[in-house]
Amino acid sequence: MKYGYFDQSTREYVIDRIDVPVSWTNYIGVKDMCGVFNHTAGGYLFYKSPEFHRITRFRPNGVPMDRPGHYVYVRDDDTGDYWTLSWQPVGKSLDKAKYVCRHGLSYIKYQCEYSGIWGQQTLFIPLDDPVEIWDVLLRNDSGKRRRLSVFSYSEFSFHHIQIDNQNFQMSLYAAGSSYKDGIIEHDLFYEATGYQYFTSDITNDDASYFDCLRDVFIGQYRTETNPIAVESGACSGSFELGGNHCGVIRRVVELEPGAETRLIFLLGEGDRDAGKKIRSKYCTSGFPEVDTAFKNLSNFWKDKIEKLQINTPHEGMNTMINTWTLYQAEINVIFSRFASFIEVGGRTGLGYRDTSQDAMMVPHSNPEKSRSRIVELLKGLTSDGYGIHLFSPEWFEKRTAPAFKSPTVVPLPPKSNRVHGIKDACADDALWLIPSIVEYIRETGDFSFAEEKYSYADTFDPEGNEGLIETVFDHMKRILDFSAREIGPHGICKGLRADWNDCLNLGGGESAMVSFLHHWALVHFCALGKRLGKDVSKYEEMTVKVRESCEHELWNGSWYTRGFTSSGRGIGTPASKEGKVHMESNTWAVLSGAASHEHGITAMDAVDKYLYTKYGLKLCDPAFSEPDDEVGFVTRVYKGLKENAAIFSHPNPWAWAAETMLGRGDRAMKFYDSLCPYNQNDQIEVRKAEPYMYCQFVAGPDHTAFGRAHHPFMTGSAGWSYFAATRFMLGIRPDFDSLVVDPCVPEGWPSFTVRRVWRNAVYNITVENPNKVSKGVKECKVNGQSVKCGKAGAEIPVQSKGSENQVTVVMG
Ligand code: NOJ
């Protein structure tokens, strides 16, 4: 069953059957202001922090789902009938109304045809102004003159997510609203500068044209479905110091047959004066500034997308890689994980491991953000070499005390809460940062970054001394030394609090995944060190030692063991009762380069045999059914959900990459296809979630809802899918001094092309596969000249800035 389609020309996902089974979301904003909205305009807006600076309210886990939102009501003033431009909250019968939602890159269009009126509400945030623009179009297709009232609606929040949900004896009396000069101002009186404004291009001071009080607009014993003001056709001019506040402006529109009109509403960060400035900027005749802002946003995404475009025989891969997977990966790196309908704002900051991985995925399309995230993570590293698992970057910046302390000022926790000890460290966290740094340098050629100096979390005092300052290269060494030091009785890295898998209790035990990751990080580090002319012999020896321990201790004859519990019991071995085969150890054995080819083949065959399903690879098999606290919380999660043998999306691309390292392009594509959301566009009765996004997990075959996808958008699977598909399957990989082309594709692919922008030059790459192979490059020419080809693919030297280069590659 289908609910929509991918519009290739506009790069939109178009939901043309609006009653999708769960919320299908999108993000607007690319900088400080961010909105998360679903297909019916339910959702919320925040400025910088979803926890401390929530602009509009959201009632998570509510019924009806995902309300309130940013709504536009239309009322026929002759009949009293009313509807919204998004299907909800009025929810007109779909027999009588046609609704479409177009999810675009950082914008959403809600379209509606009802009672002879075509309407559209576009939500977006300009690149450089903290304001959400509601661009509303109405057209009279009814053949007769129509008199309409149009009402905006959004419900303000008390900024702090906790204050918004508890202790109303304070918040209800310290926030107020007022209306003047056509601007609704929401005032958080307990903040020094806590204001929002709501306005429109034309305003009217008459009381029937605005409401600032939610409960007056909605009315008693009513909901957003049937607000009294809309039903009766007029607002009340309400405002008050204290209470719950909203942004409602009513516009009156008269439309001759065929006539069209455009209305602008603005919801912004700042006080009435800020609102006036923004209004005078955007609300000039014909709204050229709104159009320019929208165009600038499109160009912002066009520029990113053009950095890498593919044309392969696989339409789904083209669609995902060229638009949606890059978009998802970018949204993850821009906003981190804590703003969605799942993470509703109670946590804030950066997860060390997630952010380290996210930063690795988009250095070509967002080098600035990749770099700034890496710097935040370097500062969040302790001098012991482990990362602070969850932190706010502001903790490790110089801070001046706020002039006025209010409950919504982002607090600086005491040092003991900022910097946890080793016991609470996750053993994998900081290891991810090393490849991210190296990939950033490979992409940008910014070698001097390795010599930049940064502080450490444990020695930095935000209100005093900077503490120990060392180079990026030294930070990397400390990470590697930490993992070399923190090993258990088998010589395998300790799991500490956990490794990548939050639910495996490796406390006191050892983690195969961390040792493999250590190996991977070492390989990256040594390559960089050598390129920089440094002595890395200590780390080369370390690499050999790690590899030997892994092969010796973790190869169990059938696949790679997942780890050891604190009592030395193996996890993920043929002798294990449950959870015998795990994705993490087997994919990472290969991906890290630690496994021998022969063992790699056997291990990945086990992955295929035990973990493959038609909706992707399961995390482990068989699922755990009996609680076993030595193994961990995973044994207390229902079978087939989350880490307990669900199809956990994030590790799936590890398997695609691992298969390409073994030269098995068809197998890699089989795995890619099974998870690919695009392929499930017509199976929404099973998938439920949006088909344009990877989700955190898909219920596994042990669960009754096998195939149902959960937790879209904010998941590491976005970046990893992009990374594995482009760098391993298509094989386009920047190195320090060359662009490597080393594809591993299905044997049946006759050819494909990639347009890649790298270090300010364009590479138009055509790959031919006349001999129907999966891997291997026989010949490569750049602008007609042959270049080096070897086992590791073709090496294209850096071409001059601004040049456009034709690259032909023949596989064989
Ligand atoms: C989600 C967490 O954000 C991520 O850090 C973790 O690796 C996965 N769950 C797997 O447990």
GROMACS .gro file of N, CA and C in nm, residues 718-801:
model
  252
  718ALA      N    1   2.163   0.701   0.881
  718ALA     CA    2   2.163   0.794   0.768
  718ALA      C    3   2.306   0.810   0.717
  719GLY      N    4   2.392   0.858   0.805
  719GLY     CA    5   2.529   0.884   0.765
  719GLY      C    6   2.600   0.758   0.719
  720TRP      N    7   2.579   0.650   0.791
  720TRP     CA    8   2.649   0.527   0.755
  720TRP      C    9   2.602   0.471   0.621
  721SER      N   10   2.473   0.487   0.591
  721SER     CA   11   2.425   0.439   0.460
  721SER      C   12   2.493   0.519   0.351
  722TYR      N   13   2.504   0.647   0.374
  722TYR     CA   14   2.565   0.735   0.274
  722TYR      C   15   2.712   0.698   0.256
  723PHE      N   16   2.780   0.683   0.368
  723PHE     CA   17   2.923   0.653   0.369
  723PHE      C   18   2.950   0.519   0.300
  724ALA      N   19   2.874   0.417   0.341
  724ALA     CA   20   2.899   0.283   0.286
  724ALA      C   21   2.864   0.276   0.138
  725ALA      N   22   2.754   0.339   0.100
  725ALA     CA   23   2.712   0.331  -0.041
  725ALA      C   24   2.807   0.408  -0.132
  726THR      N   25   2.848   0.527  -0.090
  726THR     CA   26   2.929   0.608  -0.180
  726THR      C   27   3.077   0.569  -0.176
  727ARG      N   28   3.127   0.541  -0.057
  727ARG     CA   29   3.272   0.517  -0.048
  727ARG      C   30   3.310   0.372  -0.070
  728PHE      N   31   3.219   0.281  -0.036
  728PHE     CA   32   3.253   0.139  -0.050
  728PHE      C   33   3.185   0.076  -0.171
  729MET      N   34   3.054   0.093  -0.184
  729MET     CA   35   2.987   0.026  -0.297
  729MET      C   36   3.025   0.096  -0.429
  730LEU      N   37   3.004   0.226  -0.435
  730LEU     CA   38   3.045   0.297  -0.557
  730LEU      C   39   3.196   0.323  -0.554
  731GLY      N   40   3.252   0.321  -0.436
  731GLY     CA   41   3.398   0.321  -0.421
  731GLY      C   42   3.466   0.454  -0.450
  732ILE      N   43   3.397   0.564  -0.434
  732ILE     CA   44   3.460   0.695  -0.459
  732ILE      C   45   3.509   0.746  -0.323
  733ARG      N   46   3.640   0.742  -0.301
  733ARG     CA   47   3.698   0.771  -0.169
  733ARG      C   48   3.811   0.872  -0.179
  734PRO      N   49   3.797   0.985  -0.114
  734PRO     CA   50   3.910   1.076  -0.114
  734PRO      C   51   4.024   1.019  -0.029
  735ASP      N   52   4.146   1.035  -0.075
  735ASP     CA   53   4.262   1.002   0.009
  735ASP      C   54   4.342   1.132   0.025
  736PHE      N   55   4.458   1.124   0.090
  736PHE     CA   56   4.530   1.248   0.118
  736PHE      C   57   4.571   1.322  -0.009
  737ASP      N   58   4.614   1.247  -0.111
  737ASP     CA   59   4.665   1.313  -0.231
  737ASP      C   60   4.599   1.263  -0.359
  738SER      N   61   4.496   1.184  -0.345
  738SER     CA   62   4.428   1.137  -0.466
  738SER      C   63   4.283   1.102  -0.434
  739LEU      N   64   4.205   1.102  -0.541
  739LEU     CA   65   4.067   1.056  -0.528
  739LEU      C   66   4.066   0.912  -0.578
  740VAL      N   67   4.030   0.821  -0.489
  740VAL     CA   68   4.035   0.679  -0.525
  740VAL      C   69   3.901   0.636  -0.584
  741VAL      N   70   3.907   0.558  -0.692
  741VAL     CA   71   3.784   0.498  -0.746
  741VAL      C   72   3.803   0.347  -0.740
  742ASP      N   73   3.723   0.284  -0.654
  742ASP     CA   74   3.742   0.141  -0.627
  742ASP      C   75   3.606   0.076  -0.603
  743PRO      N   76   3.525   0.066  -0.710
  743PRO     CA   77   3.386   0.020  -0.689
  743PRO      C   78   3.375  -0.129  -0.657
  744CYS      N   79   3.267  -0.163  -0.593
  744CYS     CA   80   3.230  -0.304  -0.577
  744CYS      C   81   3.079  -0.309  -0.594
  745VAL      N   82   3.037  -0.348  -0.714
  745VAL     CA   83   2.896  -0.336  -0.752
  745VAL      C   84   2.845  -0.471  -0.800
  746PRO      N   85   2.714  -0.484  -0.821
  746PRO     CA   86   2.665  -0.611  -0.875
  746PRO      C   87   2.727  -0.639  -1.012
  747GLU      N   88   2.751  -0.765  -1.037
  747GLU     CA   89   2.815  -0.802  -1.164
  747GLU      C   90   2.733  -0.757  -1.285
  748GLY      N   91   2.602  -0.751  -1.266
  748GLY     CA   92   2.515  -0.715  -1.378
  748GLY      C   93   2.513  -0.567  -1.411
  749TRP      N   94   2.576  -0.485  -1.334
  749TRP     CA   95   2.574  -0.341  -1.366
  749TRP      C   96   2.667  -0.315  -1.484
  750PRO      N   97   2.615  -0.266  -1.597
  750PRO     CA   98   2.704  -0.241  -1.711
  750PRO      C   99   2.790  -0.116  -1.692
  751SER      N  100   2.737  -0.016  -1.624
  751SER     CA  101   2.812   0.109  -1.605
  751SER      C  102   2.739   0.197  -1.504
  752PHE      N  103   2.807   0.298  -1.456
  752PHE     CA  104   2.742   0.404  -1.379
  752PHE      C  105   2.828   0.529  -1.384
  753THR      N  106   2.767   0.641  -1.350
  753THR     CA  107   2.844   0.765  -1.349
  753THR      C  108   2.830   0.834  -1.214
  754VAL      N  109   2.933   0.910  -1.179
  754VAL     CA  110   2.930   0.987  -1.055
  754VAL      C  111   2.990   1.124  -1.087
  755ARG      N  112   2.921   1.227  -1.041
  755ARG     CA  113   2.981   1.361  -1.049
  755ARG      C  114   3.021   1.398  -0.907
  756ARG      N  115   3.151   1.416  -0.887
  756ARG     CA  116   3.201   1.441  -0.752
  756ARG      C  117   3.279   1.570  -0.751
  757VAL      N  118   3.247   1.659  -0.658
  757VAL     CA  119   3.329   1.779  -0.640
  757VAL      C  120   3.424   1.749  -0.525
  758TRP      N  121   3.553   1.766  -0.550
  758TRP     CA  122   3.652   1.738  -0.446
  758TRP      C  123   3.761   1.844  -0.452
  759ARG      N  124   3.783   1.906  -0.342
  759ARG     CA  125   3.883   2.014  -0.330
  759ARG      C  126   3.872   2.114  -0.446
  760ASN      N  127   3.749   2.161  -0.466
  760ASN     CA  128   3.720   2.267  -0.564
  760ASN      C  129   3.744   2.230  -0.710
  761ALA      N  130   3.746   2.103  -0.740
  761ALA     CA  131   3.750   2.062  -0.881
  761ALA      C  132   3.639   1.959  -0.903
  762VAL      N  133   3.589   1.953  -1.026
  762VAL     CA  134   3.481   1.858  -1.057
  762VAL      C  135   3.540   1.735  -1.126
  763TYR      N  136   3.493   1.619  -1.082
  763TYR     CA  137   3.535   1.493  -1.145
  763TYR      C  138   3.409   1.425  -1.200
  764ASN      N  139   3.400   1.421  -1.332
  764ASN     CA  140   3.287   1.350  -1.395
  764ASN      C  141   3.334   1.208  -1.425
  765ILE      N  142   3.292   1.116  -1.341
  765ILE     CA  143   3.348   0.981  -1.347
  765ILE      C  144   3.252   0.885  -1.416
  766THR      N  145   3.300   0.818  -1.520
  766THR     CA  146   3.219   0.713  -1.583
  766THR      C  147   3.288   0.580  -1.556
  767VAL      N  148   3.214   0.488  -1.499
  767VAL     CA  149   3.270   0.356  -1.471
  767VAL      C  150   3.203   0.255  -1.565
  768GLU      N  151   3.283   0.187  -1.643
  768GLU     CA  152   3.230   0.084  -1.734
  768GLU      C  153   3.264  -0.053  -1.677
  769ASN      N  154   3.171  -0.147  -1.698
  769ASN     CA  155   3.195  -0.282  -1.646
  769ASN      C  156   3.174  -0.387  -1.756
  770PRO      N  157   3.258  -0.383  -1.862
  770PRO     CA  158   3.232  -0.470  -1.978
  770PRO      C  159   3.246  -0.618  -1.946
  771ASN      N  160   3.328  -0.651  -1.844
  771ASN     CA  161   3.353  -0.793  -1.816
  771ASN      C  162   3.264  -0.848  -1.705
  772LYS      N  163   3.165  -0.767  -1.666
  772LYS     CA  164   3.068  -0.812  -1.565
  772LYS      C  165   3.137  -0.863  -1.438
  773VAL      N  166   3.222  -0.779  -1.384
  773VAL     CA  167   3.286  -0.815  -1.257
  773VAL      C  168   3.222  -0.734  -1.145
  774SER      N  169   3.255  -0.771  -1.022
  774SER     CA  170   3.206  -0.694  -0.907
  774SER      C  171   3.309  -0.593  -0.864
  775LYS      N  172   3.433  -0.632  -0.872
  775LYS     CA  173   3.538  -0.547  -0.817
  775LYS      C  174   3.662  -0.554  -0.907
  776GLY      N  175   3.744  -0.453  -0.894
  776GLY     CA  176   3.869  -0.452  -0.970
  776GLY      C  177   3.866  -0.344  -1.076
  777VAL      N  178   3.973  -0.269  -1.085
  777VAL     CA  179   3.982  -0.162  -1.183
  777VAL      C  180   4.101  -0.193  -1.274
  778LYS      N  181   4.074  -0.200  -1.405
  778LYS     CA  182   4.175  -0.239  -1.501
  778LYS      C  183   4.245  -0.117  -1.559
  779GLU      N  184   4.166  -0.012  -1.573
  779GLU     CA  185   4.220   0.103  -1.645
  779GLU      C  186   4.148   0.229  -1.600
  780CYS      N  187   4.222   0.338  -1.594
  780CYS     CA  188   4.157   0.465  -1.559
  780CYS      C  189   4.226   0.578  -1.632
  781LYS      N  190   4.148   0.665  -1.694
  781LYS     CA  191   4.205   0.781  -1.763
  781LYS      C  192   4.141   0.908  -1.709
  782VAL      N  193   4.228   1.005  -1.686
  782VAL     CA  194   4.178   1.136  -1.643
  782VAL      C  195   4.210   1.233  -1.756
  783ASN      N  196   4.108   1.290  -1.813
  783ASN     CA  197   4.123   1.380  -1.929
  783ASN      C  198   4.211   1.314  -2.036
  784GLY      N  199   4.189   1.186  -2.058
  784GLY     CA  200   4.260   1.113  -2.163
  784GLY      C  201   4.394   1.055  -2.120
  785GLN      N  202   4.443   1.090  -2.004
  785GLN     CA  203   4.573   1.041  -1.959
  785GLN      C  204   4.556   0.925  -1.860
  786SER      N  205   4.632   0.819  -1.878
  786SER     CA  206   4.620   0.704  -1.786
  786SER      C  207   4.676   0.741  -1.649
  787VAL      N  208   4.610   0.691  -1.546
  787VAL     CA  209   4.661   0.711  -1.409
  787VAL      C  210   4.678   0.575  -1.342
  788LYS      N  211   4.742   0.579  -1.225
  788LYS     CA  212   4.776   0.455  -1.156
  788LYS      C  213   4.652   0.374  -1.115
  789CYS      N  214   4.656   0.247  -1.147
  789CYS     CA  215   4.548   0.157  -1.102
  789CYS      C  216   4.614   0.040  -1.032
  790GLY      N  217   4.556  -0.002  -0.924
  790GLY     CA  218   4.614  -0.116  -0.854
  790GLY      C  219   4.504  -0.193  -0.784
  791LYS      N  220   4.547  -0.273  -0.688
  791LYS     CA  221   4.450  -0.355  -0.613
  791LYS      C  222   4.350  -0.267  -0.539
  792ALA      N  223   4.398  -0.149  -0.500
  792ALA     CA  224   4.310  -0.060  -0.423
  792ALA      C  225   4.236   0.039  -0.512
  793GLY      N  226   4.226   0.009  -0.640
  793GLY     CA  227   4.149   0.093  -0.730
  793GLY      C  228   4.236   0.193  -0.804
  794ALA      N  229   4.167   0.287  -0.870
  794ALA     CA  230   4.238   0.390  -0.946
  794ALA      C  231   4.267   0.508  -0.855
  795GLU      N  232   4.382   0.571  -0.879
  795GLU     CA  233   4.417   0.687  -0.796
  795GLU      C  234   4.425   0.810  -0.884
  796ILE      N  235   4.330   0.898  -0.866
  796ILE     CA  236   4.327   1.019  -0.949
  796ILE      C  237   4.395   1.132  -0.873
  797PRO      N  238   4.503   1.185  -0.926
  797PRO     CA  239   4.572   1.292  -0.854
  797PRO      C  240   4.482   1.415  -0.840
  798VAL      N  241   4.510   1.496  -0.739
  798VAL     CA  242   4.432   1.620  -0.717
  798VAL      C  243   4.444   1.707  -0.842
  799GLN      N  244   4.334   1.751  -0.896
  799GLN     CA  245   4.336   1.837  -1.015
  799GLN      C  246   4.323   1.984  -0.973
  800SER      N  247   4.358   2.071  -1.064
  800SER     CA  248   4.364   2.213  -1.025
  800SER      C  249   4.225   2.267  -0.989
  801LYS      N  250   4.227   2.362  -0.896
  801LYS     CA  251   4.102   2.423  -0.848
  801LYS      C  252   4.025   2.482  -0.965
   0.00000   0.00000   0.00000
